[in-house]
Short mmCIF file of C-alpha atoms in Angstrom, two decimals:
data_model
loop_
_atom_site.label_atom_id
_atom_site.label_comp_id
_atom_site.label_asym_id
_atom_site.label_seq_id
_atom_site.Cartn_x
_atom_site.Cartn_y
_atom_site.Cartn_z
CA MET A 62 0.00 0.00 0.00
CA ASP A 63 1.75 3.13 -1.20
CA PHE A 64 0.73 6.42 0.39
CA LYS A 65 3.72 8.33 -0.89
CA LEU A 66 2.75 11.82 -1.96
CA LYS A 67 3.66 12.57 -5.54
CA LYS A 68 4.84 16.06 -6.21
CA THR A 69 5.27 16.92 -9.81
CA LEU A 70 7.99 19.02 -11.33
CA PHE A 71 8.03 19.21 -15.09
CA PHE A 72 10.31 21.14 -17.42
CA THR A 73 9.06 21.89 -20.89
CA LEU A 74 11.04 22.87 -23.97
CA CYS A 75 8.88 24.41 -26.67
CA ALA A 76 10.10 24.63 -30.31
CA LEU A 77 7.95 26.61 -32.72
CA PHE A 78 8.12 24.70 -36.04
CA CYS A 79 5.97 26.97 -38.19
CA ARG A 80 5.89 30.77 -37.94
CA ASP A 81 2.56 32.49 -37.33
CA LEU A 82 0.56 33.00 -40.53
CA ALA A 83 -1.59 35.92 -39.37
CA ALA A 84 -2.56 38.16 -36.47
CA ASP A 85 -4.13 37.04 -33.19
CA GLN A 86 -7.76 37.72 -32.43
CA ILE A 87 -7.61 41.51 -31.99
CA GLY A 88 -8.97 44.32 -34.15
CA VAL A 89 -6.88 46.63 -36.32
CA GLN A 90 -4.31 48.80 -34.51
CA ARG A 91 -5.25 47.23 -31.18
CA GLU A 92 -2.21 46.26 -29.12
CA ARG A 93 -1.24 42.76 -28.15
CA LEU A 94 -2.24 42.32 -24.47
CA PRO A 95 -1.28 39.73 -21.85
CA ASN A 96 -3.22 36.49 -21.92
CA GLU A 97 -6.00 36.55 -19.31
CA ASP A 98 -7.97 33.46 -20.33
CA PHE A 99 -10.06 31.62 -17.76
CA SER A 100 -9.19 28.26 -16.19
CA ALA A 101 -11.31 25.39 -17.49
CA ALA A 102 -12.14 22.15 -15.75
CA SER A 103 -9.63 19.38 -16.54
CA PRO A 104 -10.18 15.61 -16.84
CA HIS A 105 -7.95 14.59 -13.92
CA LEU A 106 -7.24 10.89 -13.88
CA ASN A 107 -6.69 10.60 -10.15
CA THR A 108 -8.53 7.46 -9.14
CA GLN A 109 -10.94 6.91 -6.31
CA PRO A 110 -9.49 5.91 -2.94
CA LYS A 111 -9.77 2.17 -2.68
CA ASN A 112 -10.86 0.12 0.28
CA GLU A 113 -7.66 -1.40 1.62
CA PRO A 114 -7.81 -5.18 2.09
CA ILE A 115 -7.26 -6.66 5.52
CA ALA A 116 -5.58 -10.03 5.61
CA GLU A 117 -7.95 -12.70 6.84
CA PRO A 118 -6.61 -15.01 9.54
CA GLN A 119 -5.73 -18.46 8.35
CA THR A 120 -7.09 -21.40 10.26
CA GLY A 121 -6.67 -25.12 9.97
CA GLU A 122 -10.38 -25.81 10.20
CA GLN A 123 -12.07 -27.79 7.49
CA THR A 124 -14.73 -26.19 5.31
CA VAL A 125 -18.25 -27.58 5.64
CA SER A 126 -20.80 -27.05 2.87
CA ILE A 127 -24.33 -26.12 3.90
CA THR A 128 -27.26 -24.62 2.04
CA ALA A 129 -29.08 -21.38 2.85
CA GLU A 130 -32.19 -23.35 3.78
CA GLU A 131 -30.23 -25.47 6.24
CA LEU A 132 -28.66 -22.38 7.81
CA ALA A 133 -32.07 -20.81 8.22
CA GLN A 134 -33.14 -23.91 10.17
CA ARG A 135 -29.99 -23.81 12.34
CA PRO A 136 -29.53 -20.28 13.77
CA ASP A 137 -26.63 -21.52 15.89
CA LEU A 138 -24.69 -22.57 12.78
CA LEU A 139 -25.60 -19.29 11.08
CA VAL A 140 -24.17 -17.28 13.98
CA ASN A 141 -21.06 -19.48 14.05
CA ALA A 142 -20.50 -18.62 10.38
CA LEU A 143 -21.38 -14.92 10.64
CA VAL A 144 -19.22 -13.94 13.62
CA PRO A 145 -15.88 -15.15 12.14
CA ALA A 146 -16.78 -13.47 8.85
CA LEU A 147 -17.36 -10.16 10.65
CA VAL A 148 -14.15 -10.35 12.66
CA ALA A 149 -12.08 -11.41 9.63
CA ASN A 150 -13.59 -8.65 7.43
CA ASN A 151 -14.87 -11.30 5.01
CA VAL A 152 -17.18 -8.92 3.14
CA GLU A 153 -18.33 -11.46 0.56
CA GLY A 154 -19.24 -13.96 3.26
CA VAL A 155 -21.12 -11.36 5.28
CA ALA A 156 -23.03 -10.20 2.18
CA LEU A 157 -24.10 -13.81 1.60
CA LEU A 158 -25.13 -14.49 5.21
CA LEU A 159 -26.84 -11.17 6.04
CA PRO A 160 -30.09 -11.81 4.08
CA ILE A 161 -30.47 -15.18 5.80
CA TYR A 162 -29.83 -13.64 9.22
CA GLN A 163 -32.32 -10.83 8.59
CA ASN A 164 -35.03 -13.41 7.87
CA LEU A 165 -34.69 -14.96 11.32
CA PRO A 166 -37.36 -14.09 13.88
CA ALA A 167 -36.52 -10.83 15.68
CA GLU A 168 -36.02 -12.60 19.02
CA GLN A 169 -33.27 -14.75 17.44
CA GLN A 170 -31.32 -11.77 16.05
CA ASP A 171 -28.52 -9.99 17.87
CA PRO A 172 -28.85 -6.24 17.11
CA LEU A 173 -25.08 -5.78 17.39
CA LEU A 174 -24.30 -8.50 14.84
CA LEU A 175 -27.02 -7.19 12.54
CA THR A 176 -25.66 -3.63 12.67
CA TRP A 177 -22.10 -4.83 12.12
CA ALA A 178 -23.10 -6.86 9.08
CA GLN A 179 -25.09 -3.93 7.66
CA ALA A 180 -22.09 -1.63 8.14
CA MET A 181 -19.83 -3.99 6.16
CA VAL A 182 -22.35 -4.40 3.35
CA ALA A 183 -22.92 -0.62 3.14
CA LYS A 184 -19.17 -0.12 2.79
CA ARG A 185 -19.05 -2.80 0.10
CA GLN A 186 -21.77 -0.93 -1.82
CA GLY A 187 -19.85 2.36 -1.60
CA ASP A 188 -22.24 3.97 0.91
CA LEU A 189 -19.47 5.04 3.26
CA SER A 190 -21.50 7.62 5.19
CA THR A 191 -24.06 4.98 6.21
CA SER A 192 -21.29 2.50 6.97
CA VAL A 193 -19.52 5.00 9.24
CA ASP A 194 -22.74 5.77 11.12
CA LEU A 195 -23.40 2.07 11.73
CA TYR A 196 -19.83 1.37 12.86
CA ARG A 197 -20.04 4.27 15.32
CA LYS A 198 -23.15 2.73 16.86
CA ILE A 199 -21.23 -0.51 17.35
CA ILE A 200 -18.24 1.18 19.00
CA ALA A 201 -20.53 3.26 21.21
CA GLU A 202 -22.02 0.02 22.55
CA ARG A 203 -18.90 -2.16 22.48
CA PRO A 204 -15.72 -0.05 22.49
CA ASP A 205 -13.69 -3.20 23.15
CA LEU A 206 -14.37 -4.64 19.65
CA THR A 207 -10.98 -4.01 18.07
CA ALA A 208 -11.93 -5.54 14.72
CA ALA A 209 -14.97 -3.24 14.40
CA ARG A 210 -12.89 -0.21 15.41
CA LEU A 211 -10.31 -1.04 12.74
CA GLN A 212 -13.05 -1.35 10.11
CA LEU A 213 -14.51 2.00 11.29
CA ALA A 214 -11.11 3.68 10.99
CA ILE A 215 -10.63 2.38 7.45
CA ALA A 216 -14.15 3.48 6.45
CA LEU A 217 -13.42 6.97 7.83
CA PHE A 218 -10.13 7.03 5.92
CA ASN A 219 -11.81 6.04 2.66
CA ASN A 220 -14.52 8.66 3.26
CA LEU A 221 -11.75 11.27 3.66
CA GLU A 222 -12.76 12.05 7.25
CA ASN A 223 -9.10 12.34 8.11
CA GLU A 224 -9.36 13.85 11.58
CA ALA A 225 -11.78 11.19 12.82
CA ALA A 226 -9.82 8.40 11.10
CA GLN A 227 -6.58 9.58 12.70
CA ASP A 228 -8.23 9.52 16.13
CA GLN A 229 -9.42 5.92 15.65
CA PHE A 230 -6.06 4.72 14.31
CA ASN A 231 -4.26 6.34 17.26
CA ARG A 232 -6.60 4.51 19.63
CA LEU A 233 -5.86 1.25 17.84
CA ARG A 234 -2.13 1.85 18.03
CA SER A 235 -2.40 1.85 21.82
CA GLU A 236 -3.79 -1.70 21.74
CA ALA A 237 -1.69 -4.87 21.87
CA LEU A 238 -2.02 -5.60 18.15
CA PRO A 239 -0.24 -8.32 16.16
CA ASP A 240 2.68 -6.94 14.15
CA PRO A 241 0.90 -7.15 10.75
CA LEU A 242 -2.04 -5.10 12.03
CA ARG A 243 0.28 -2.63 13.77
CA HIS A 244 2.12 -2.09 10.48
CA LEU A 245 -1.24 -1.61 8.75
CA VAL A 246 -2.33 1.02 11.29
CA ASN A 247 0.97 2.88 10.95
CA ALA A 248 0.66 2.84 7.16
CA TYR A 249 -2.79 4.42 7.35
CA LEU A 250 -1.55 7.08 9.77
CA GLN A 251 1.29 7.87 7.39
CA GLY A 252 -1.22 8.12 4.55
CA ILE A 253 -3.32 10.63 6.52
CA ASN A 254 -0.25 12.78 7.16
CA GLN A 255 0.67 12.67 3.47
CA ARG A 256 -2.79 13.86 2.43
CA ASP A 257 -2.29 17.21 4.17
CA LYS A 258 1.18 17.92 2.81
CA TRP A 259 1.98 20.66 0.33
CA ASN A 260 1.65 19.78 -3.36
CA PHE A 261 4.02 21.61 -5.69
CA ASN A 262 4.59 21.67 -9.42
CA GLY A 263 6.52 23.93 -11.73
CA GLY A 264 7.85 24.14 -15.22
CA LEU A 265 9.92 25.93 -17.82
CA THR A 266 9.01 26.39 -21.48
CA TYR A 267 11.23 27.60 -24.28
CA LEU A 268 9.35 30.28 -26.25
CA HIS A 269 9.85 31.34 -29.86
CA GLU A 270 7.15 33.73 -31.05
CA ALA A 271 7.44 34.82 -34.67
CA ASN A 272 4.55 37.27 -34.20
CA ILE A 273 4.62 38.34 -30.58
CA ASN A 274 2.64 41.55 -31.28
CA ASN A 275 -0.15 39.74 -33.17
CA ALA A 276 0.33 41.73 -36.37
CA PRO A 277 -1.58 40.57 -39.49
CA LYS A 278 0.30 38.80 -42.25
CA ALA A 279 1.88 40.87 -44.99
CA GLY A 280 -0.56 42.11 -47.62
CA THR A 281 -3.62 42.10 -45.37
CA GLN A 282 -5.95 45.04 -46.08
CA LEU A 283 -9.62 45.97 -45.97
CA ASP A 284 -11.21 48.94 -47.77
CA GLY A 285 -7.79 50.47 -48.17
CA TRP A 286 -6.79 50.05 -44.53
CA ARG A 287 -3.45 48.39 -43.78
CA PRO A 288 -1.99 47.34 -40.44
CA GLY A 289 0.30 49.82 -38.71
CA SER A 290 2.76 47.25 -37.41
CA ARG A 291 4.75 44.29 -38.66
CA PRO A 292 5.32 40.96 -36.93
CA GLU A 293 8.01 41.05 -34.26
CA ASP A 294 10.16 38.10 -33.24
CA ALA A 295 10.60 37.20 -29.57
CA ARG A 296 12.52 34.39 -27.90
CA GLY A 297 12.61 33.59 -24.26
CA VAL A 298 11.35 31.34 -21.53
CA GLY A 299 7.99 30.77 -19.89
CA TYR A 300 7.95 29.71 -16.27
CA ALA A 301 5.25 28.42 -13.94
CA PHE A 302 5.10 27.40 -10.31
CA SER A 303 2.13 26.43 -8.15
CA GLY A 304 1.58 25.13 -4.66
CA GLU A 305 -1.45 23.96 -2.71
CA LYS A 306 -2.08 22.72 0.79
CA LYS A 307 -5.22 21.31 2.35
CA TRP A 308 -5.83 21.06 6.08
CA SER A 309 -8.27 18.31 7.05
CA LEU A 310 -11.11 19.36 9.35
CA SER A 311 -13.92 17.31 10.87
CA GLY A 312 -16.52 15.43 8.86
CA GLY A 313 -14.57 15.38 5.58
CA SER A 314 -14.29 19.18 5.35
CA PHE A 315 -10.99 20.97 4.76
CA SER A 316 -9.44 24.39 4.37
CA LEU A 317 -7.09 25.16 1.50
CA LEU A 318 -4.42 27.63 0.47
CA GLY A 319 -3.18 27.84 -3.11
CA MET A 320 -0.86 29.95 -5.25
CA ASP A 321 -0.14 30.07 -8.98
CA PHE A 322 2.85 31.98 -10.35
CA ASN A 323 3.32 32.32 -14.13
CA GLY A 324 5.41 34.51 -16.37
CA LYS A 325 7.21 35.04 -19.67
CA HIS A 326 10.61 36.60 -20.20
CA TYR A 327 11.85 37.43 -23.72
CA TRP A 328 15.55 38.20 -23.83
CA ASN A 329 15.49 39.77 -27.30
CA ASN A 330 12.18 41.68 -26.95
CA ARG A 331 11.71 42.52 -23.29
CA LYS A 332 8.83 44.94 -23.79
CA TYR A 333 6.51 41.91 -23.97
CA ASN A 334 7.56 40.42 -20.63
CA GLU A 335 4.66 39.54 -18.35
CA LEU A 336 3.99 38.02 -14.94
CA SER A 337 0.92 36.86 -13.00
CA LEU A 338 0.35 35.74 -9.43
CA ARG A 339 -2.88 34.25 -8.06
CA THR A 340 -3.52 33.37 -4.42
CA GLN A 341 -6.64 31.74 -3.02
CA LEU A 342 -7.88 30.71 0.41
CA GLY A 343 -11.02 28.69 0.90
CA LEU A 344 -12.97 25.77 2.31
CA GLY A 345 -14.13 22.47 0.90
CA TYR A 346 -15.61 19.06 1.50
CA ARG A 347 -14.55 15.66 0.16
CA ASN A 348 -15.45 12.01 0.44
CA LEU A 349 -14.77 8.89 -1.60
CA GLN A 350 -16.91 9.97 -4.56
CA SER A 351 -17.01 13.77 -4.45
CA GLU A 352 -15.03 16.91 -3.76
CA ILE A 353 -16.17 20.53 -3.73
CA SER A 354 -14.27 23.69 -2.80
CA PHE A 355 -15.11 27.39 -2.62
CA ALA A 356 -12.23 29.85 -2.62
CA PRO A 357 -12.02 33.65 -2.95
CA PHE A 358 -8.94 34.67 -4.94
CA VAL A 359 -6.85 37.68 -5.90
CA GLU A 360 -4.87 37.71 -9.15
CA ASN A 361 -2.34 40.34 -10.21
CA TYR A 362 -0.85 40.87 -13.67
CA TRP A 363 2.31 42.78 -14.48
CA TYR A 364 3.24 43.74 -18.03
CA ALA A 365 6.19 45.53 -19.63
CA GLY A 366 3.89 47.56 -21.87
CA GLY A 367 4.21 46.06 -25.34
CA GLU A 368 4.40 48.38 -28.34
CA SER A 369 3.25 51.39 -26.31
CA SER A 370 5.96 51.05 -23.66
CA ASP A 371 8.52 53.77 -23.02
CA ALA A 372 11.70 52.88 -24.93
CA SER A 373 13.86 53.86 -21.95
CA LYS A 374 11.95 51.51 -19.62
CA ARG A 375 11.31 48.55 -21.89
CA GLY A 376 11.53 45.30 -20.01
CA THR A 377 10.40 46.83 -16.71
CA LEU A 378 7.23 45.22 -15.41
CA HIS A 379 4.35 47.48 -14.32
CA ARG A 380 1.00 46.69 -12.72
CA TYR A 381 -1.38 45.84 -15.58
CA SER A 382 -4.50 44.54 -13.81
CA ARG A 383 -5.85 43.25 -10.53
CA THR A 384 -8.73 40.78 -10.37
CA SER A 385 -10.65 39.75 -7.26
CA GLY A 386 -13.22 37.00 -7.35
CA VAL A 387 -14.45 33.61 -6.20
CA ARG A 388 -13.96 30.15 -7.66
CA THR A 389 -15.82 26.90 -7.09
CA ASP A 390 -14.39 23.52 -8.11
CA MET A 391 -16.56 20.40 -8.09
CA SER A 392 -15.89 16.78 -9.04
CA ARG A 393 -17.77 13.53 -8.55
CA TRP A 394 -17.25 9.90 -9.49
CA LEU A 395 -20.62 8.66 -10.80
CA ASN A 396 -19.31 5.09 -10.73
CA ASN A 397 -15.97 3.36 -11.26
CA ARG A 398 -15.76 4.51 -14.90
CA TRP A 399 -17.46 7.90 -15.10
CA LYS A 400 -16.35 11.14 -13.47
CA ILE A 401 -17.64 14.69 -13.90
CA SER A 402 -15.70 17.86 -13.00
CA SER A 403 -16.76 21.48 -13.21
CA VAL A 404 -15.45 24.98 -12.45
CA LEU A 405 -17.41 28.17 -11.81
CA GLU A 406 -15.62 31.50 -11.48
CA TYR A 407 -16.54 35.16 -11.10
CA GLY A 408 -14.02 38.01 -11.19
CA GLU A 409 -13.90 41.82 -10.98
CA ALA A 410 -10.97 43.21 -12.99
CA ARG A 411 -9.50 46.68 -12.53
CA TYR A 412 -6.86 48.23 -14.81
CA PRO A 413 -4.85 51.17 -13.39
CA VAL A 414 -4.08 52.63 -16.83
CA ARG A 415 -6.49 51.04 -19.32
CA LYS A 416 -9.62 51.92 -17.36
CA SER A 417 -11.86 51.33 -20.39
CA GLN A 418 -11.21 47.60 -19.85
CA ASN A 419 -12.54 47.62 -16.27
CA GLY A 420 -15.32 45.09 -15.86
CA ASN A 421 -16.34 41.71 -14.56
CA SER A 422 -16.11 38.22 -16.01
CA TYR A 423 -17.99 34.94 -15.66
CA SER A 424 -16.75 31.50 -16.59
CA ALA A 425 -18.22 28.02 -16.36
CA SER A 426 -16.85 24.74 -17.63
CA ALA A 427 -17.64 21.07 -17.20
CA VAL A 428 -15.90 17.92 -18.39
CA MET A 429 -17.02 14.28 -18.35
CA LEU A 430 -14.36 11.58 -18.06
CA TYR A 431 -14.95 7.96 -19.11
CA ILE A 432 -12.44 5.18 -18.36
CA PRO A 433 -13.54 1.92 -20.03
CA ASN A 434 -10.37 0.13 -18.93
CA SER A 435 -6.92 0.80 -17.50
CA ASN A 436 -5.43 1.39 -20.97
CA GLN A 437 -7.86 3.98 -22.31
CA TYR A 438 -9.89 7.05 -21.38
CA TRP A 439 -12.18 9.52 -23.14
CA PHE A 440 -13.38 12.97 -22.14
CA GLY A 441 -15.63 15.72 -23.43
CA GLY A 442 -16.25 19.20 -22.10
CA ILE A 443 -18.12 22.45 -22.60
CA ASP A 444 -16.84 25.94 -21.73
CA TYR A 445 -18.41 29.36 -21.42
CA TYR A 446 -16.62 32.65 -20.76
CA ARG A 447 -18.08 36.17 -20.68
CA LYS A 448 -15.83 39.20 -20.37
CA ASN A 449 -17.47 42.57 -19.76
CA ALA A 450 -15.71 45.93 -20.15
CA GLN A 451 -16.53 49.63 -20.09
CA ALA A 452 -15.52 49.77 -23.75
CA LYS A 453 -17.95 47.30 -25.30
CA TYR A 454 -15.64 46.50 -28.23
CA ASN A 455 -13.37 44.77 -25.69
CA ALA A 456 -16.27 42.70 -24.29
CA PHE A 457 -17.16 39.27 -25.69
CA ASP A 458 -18.80 35.91 -25.10
CA ARG A 459 -16.89 32.71 -25.81
CA LYS A 460 -18.57 29.29 -26.05
CA GLY A 461 -16.53 26.16 -26.67
CA ILE A 462 -16.46 22.37 -26.70
CA ARG A 463 -13.60 19.87 -26.47
CA LEU A 464 -13.12 16.15 -26.96
CA GLY A 465 -10.19 14.00 -25.96
CA TRP A 466 -8.85 10.45 -26.04
CA GLY A 467 -5.95 8.87 -24.18
CA GLN A 468 -4.54 5.44 -25.04
CA GLU A 469 -1.79 3.10 -23.90
CA TRP A 470 -0.60 1.05 -26.89
CA PRO A 471 1.52 -2.10 -27.12
CA PHE A 472 5.32 -1.79 -27.03
CA GLY A 473 5.17 0.96 -24.38
CA ILE A 474 3.67 3.70 -26.59
CA SER A 475 1.12 6.15 -25.11
CA THR A 476 -0.83 8.91 -26.85
CA ARG A 477 -3.31 11.65 -26.04
CA LEU A 478 -5.44 13.57 -28.56
CA GLN A 479 -7.63 16.62 -27.89
CA LEU A 480 -9.81 18.58 -30.34
CA THR A 481 -11.40 21.96 -29.51
CA TYR A 482 -13.84 24.38 -31.12
CA ALA A 483 -15.10 27.74 -29.86
CA GLU A 484 -17.03 30.78 -31.02
CA ARG A 485 -16.08 34.25 -29.77
CA ASN A 486 -18.57 37.07 -30.38
CA TYR A 487 -17.71 40.67 -29.49
CA LYS A 488 -20.37 42.97 -28.02
CA GLU A 489 -19.67 46.06 -30.10
CA ALA A 490 -17.89 46.92 -33.34
CA TYR A 491 -14.42 48.43 -33.14
CA PHE A 492 -14.53 52.21 -33.53
CA VAL A 493 -11.94 52.53 -36.30
CA THR A 494 -13.26 52.60 -39.90
CA PRO A 495 -14.19 50.21 -41.52
CA PHE A 496 -14.65 48.02 -38.46
CA HIS A 497 -17.55 50.10 -37.17
CA LYS A 498 -19.65 48.35 -39.82
CA PHE A 499 -19.91 44.96 -38.11
CA LEU A 500 -19.53 43.06 -34.86
CA GLN A 501 -16.44 40.87 -34.85
CA LYS A 502 -17.10 37.12 -34.76
CA ASN A 503 -14.31 34.56 -34.45
CA ARG A 504 -14.31 30.81 -34.91
CA GLU A 505 -11.47 29.05 -33.08
CA TYR A 506 -10.22 25.53 -33.86
CA GLY A 507 -7.53 23.61 -32.01
CA SER A 508 -5.92 20.19 -31.87
CA PHE A 509 -3.28 18.74 -29.56
CA PHE A 510 -1.49 15.42 -29.94
CA THR A 511 0.96 14.08 -27.34
CA LEU A 512 3.21 11.03 -27.78
CA TRP A 513 5.54 9.34 -25.31
CA HIS A 514 7.12 5.99 -24.49
CA ARG A 515 6.39 4.65 -21.02
CA GLN A 516 9.74 2.88 -20.75
CA LEU A 517 11.85 5.80 -21.95
CA HIS A 518 13.40 7.47 -18.90
CA PHE A 519 16.38 9.71 -18.27
CA GLY A 520 17.10 10.01 -14.57
CA GLY A 521 13.44 9.38 -13.81
CA ILE A 522 12.27 11.88 -16.45
CA THR A 523 9.86 10.81 -19.19
CA PRO A 524 9.96 12.96 -22.34
CA LYS A 525 6.64 13.72 -24.05
CA LEU A 526 6.34 15.23 -27.51
CA THR A 527 3.29 17.41 -28.25
CA TRP A 528 2.12 18.88 -31.56
CA SER A 529 -0.55 21.57 -31.47
CA TYR A 530 -2.43 23.39 -34.21
CA HIS A 531 -4.63 26.46 -33.79
CA LYS A 532 -6.71 28.31 -36.34
CA THR A 533 -8.91 31.37 -35.95
CA SER A 534 -11.24 32.42 -38.74
CA SER A 535 -12.93 35.81 -38.42
CA ASN A 536 -15.05 38.34 -40.29
CA ASN A 537 -12.24 40.73 -39.34
CA PRO A 538 -9.34 39.71 -41.61
CA PHE A 539 -6.86 41.29 -39.19
CA SER A 540 -7.86 38.67 -36.60
CA ALA A 541 -7.61 35.53 -38.78
CA TYR A 542 -4.54 33.33 -38.32
CA ASP A 543 -3.30 29.79 -37.80
CA LYS A 544 -0.16 28.33 -36.27
CA ASN A 545 1.62 25.01 -35.66
CA ARG A 546 3.80 24.31 -32.66
CA VAL A 547 5.74 21.37 -31.25
CA TYR A 548 6.64 21.09 -27.57
CA LEU A 549 9.03 18.73 -25.82
CA GLU A 550 7.92 18.15 -22.23
CA LEU A 551 10.16 16.57 -19.64
CA SER A 552 8.35 15.51 -16.48
CA LYS A 553 9.44 13.95 -13.22
CA TYR A 554 7.46 12.71 -10.22
CA PHE A 555 8.91 12.52 -6.71
#
């Protein structure tokens, strides 16, 4: 049983194979701005906590075959079969004997044995809350039943009631347990401690942008209008670091603290450097099937200014925006193969200089994950993002869908494919002629394909190669473009 916490640190090298073919999704003469896209729900493949098996004691007794009808006629034999099954955590045996025991006359039933059997069957069926309640009734009446207390502690652990589980395991550790059970108790206690540790991940990405300022391709014009800038080249590094800690509270609830730190530094075009920092503090609840959290956040962006920056101060980061809001994350396993995750977020953005962009934003996304077997998974999601602004030509609605497929192939090969489509509709036409004539509407297409070999390691690092393609078509020709990129990702778990 491995409770070791995995912290992920990945380093990504990104090589841009094909230069940008056109401008990014901005109107004519509008500057390239830092990326402030919303965070969508992701199809995390973390599996459900599993009920840990308890070794059944081995005896030298012979097995005697008897039918259900015969057991019903011999309550003494039925009890002699049920009690060892309860003590040994023989869930299958208890599930077989419980219906027979329940059919006995009430005066022949022991309420304690009946409750114990019902607790085990409820746990087997995944109803951990009911199982925990029944086990607590047993311990309240018979605190000396070590086997029942151990089963209660494991049920609490699987239901992510860490504080209560830790209390029960500590009580068990004070008992004169056999060495195998003592090791089991210590392993669970270690697992509880690992759950509340910090989780960290970070990464580096090599950046080569052939059109960092999102200028249209050469020759683009509309009604005699031509773009006022040409594509600029920028090379540098993107960096990301995040950390999160959860503190277990009573009843499966928890508090959380999280931070996300991201930035881009271009050594040959520093006026496009940018940096963002988000911190959040909130509360949540989790059990075996579900997790929900609610966290207020504050996010700050710094930007070197882009094309409008002062030449003498290019490369110096300045406060670009500050966003305050709330975020809710929800996930639930519907069964062993289906999982749904969703994110809701609301933010109020304020811009110290570009006050016309002040406004709020709403985002909602949901993704369904399907795992037919251990070698394959599928997912599909929907996304919605609304950005409001004082200047309506900066406000838009974006609606999108995505589909994905992950596969482990023979000979150690693994792949992941994702396809995306979105529509972005602006609220007001841009004020510069001729764009006052129509509202801008974009259609965004994307594909991502990742390939790696499961047995290919370098010092514990598995390289993954990703190809991505993005295309935006628009009724504004200055916002139509497509691009190909290839990334080499190096990841390590420890």
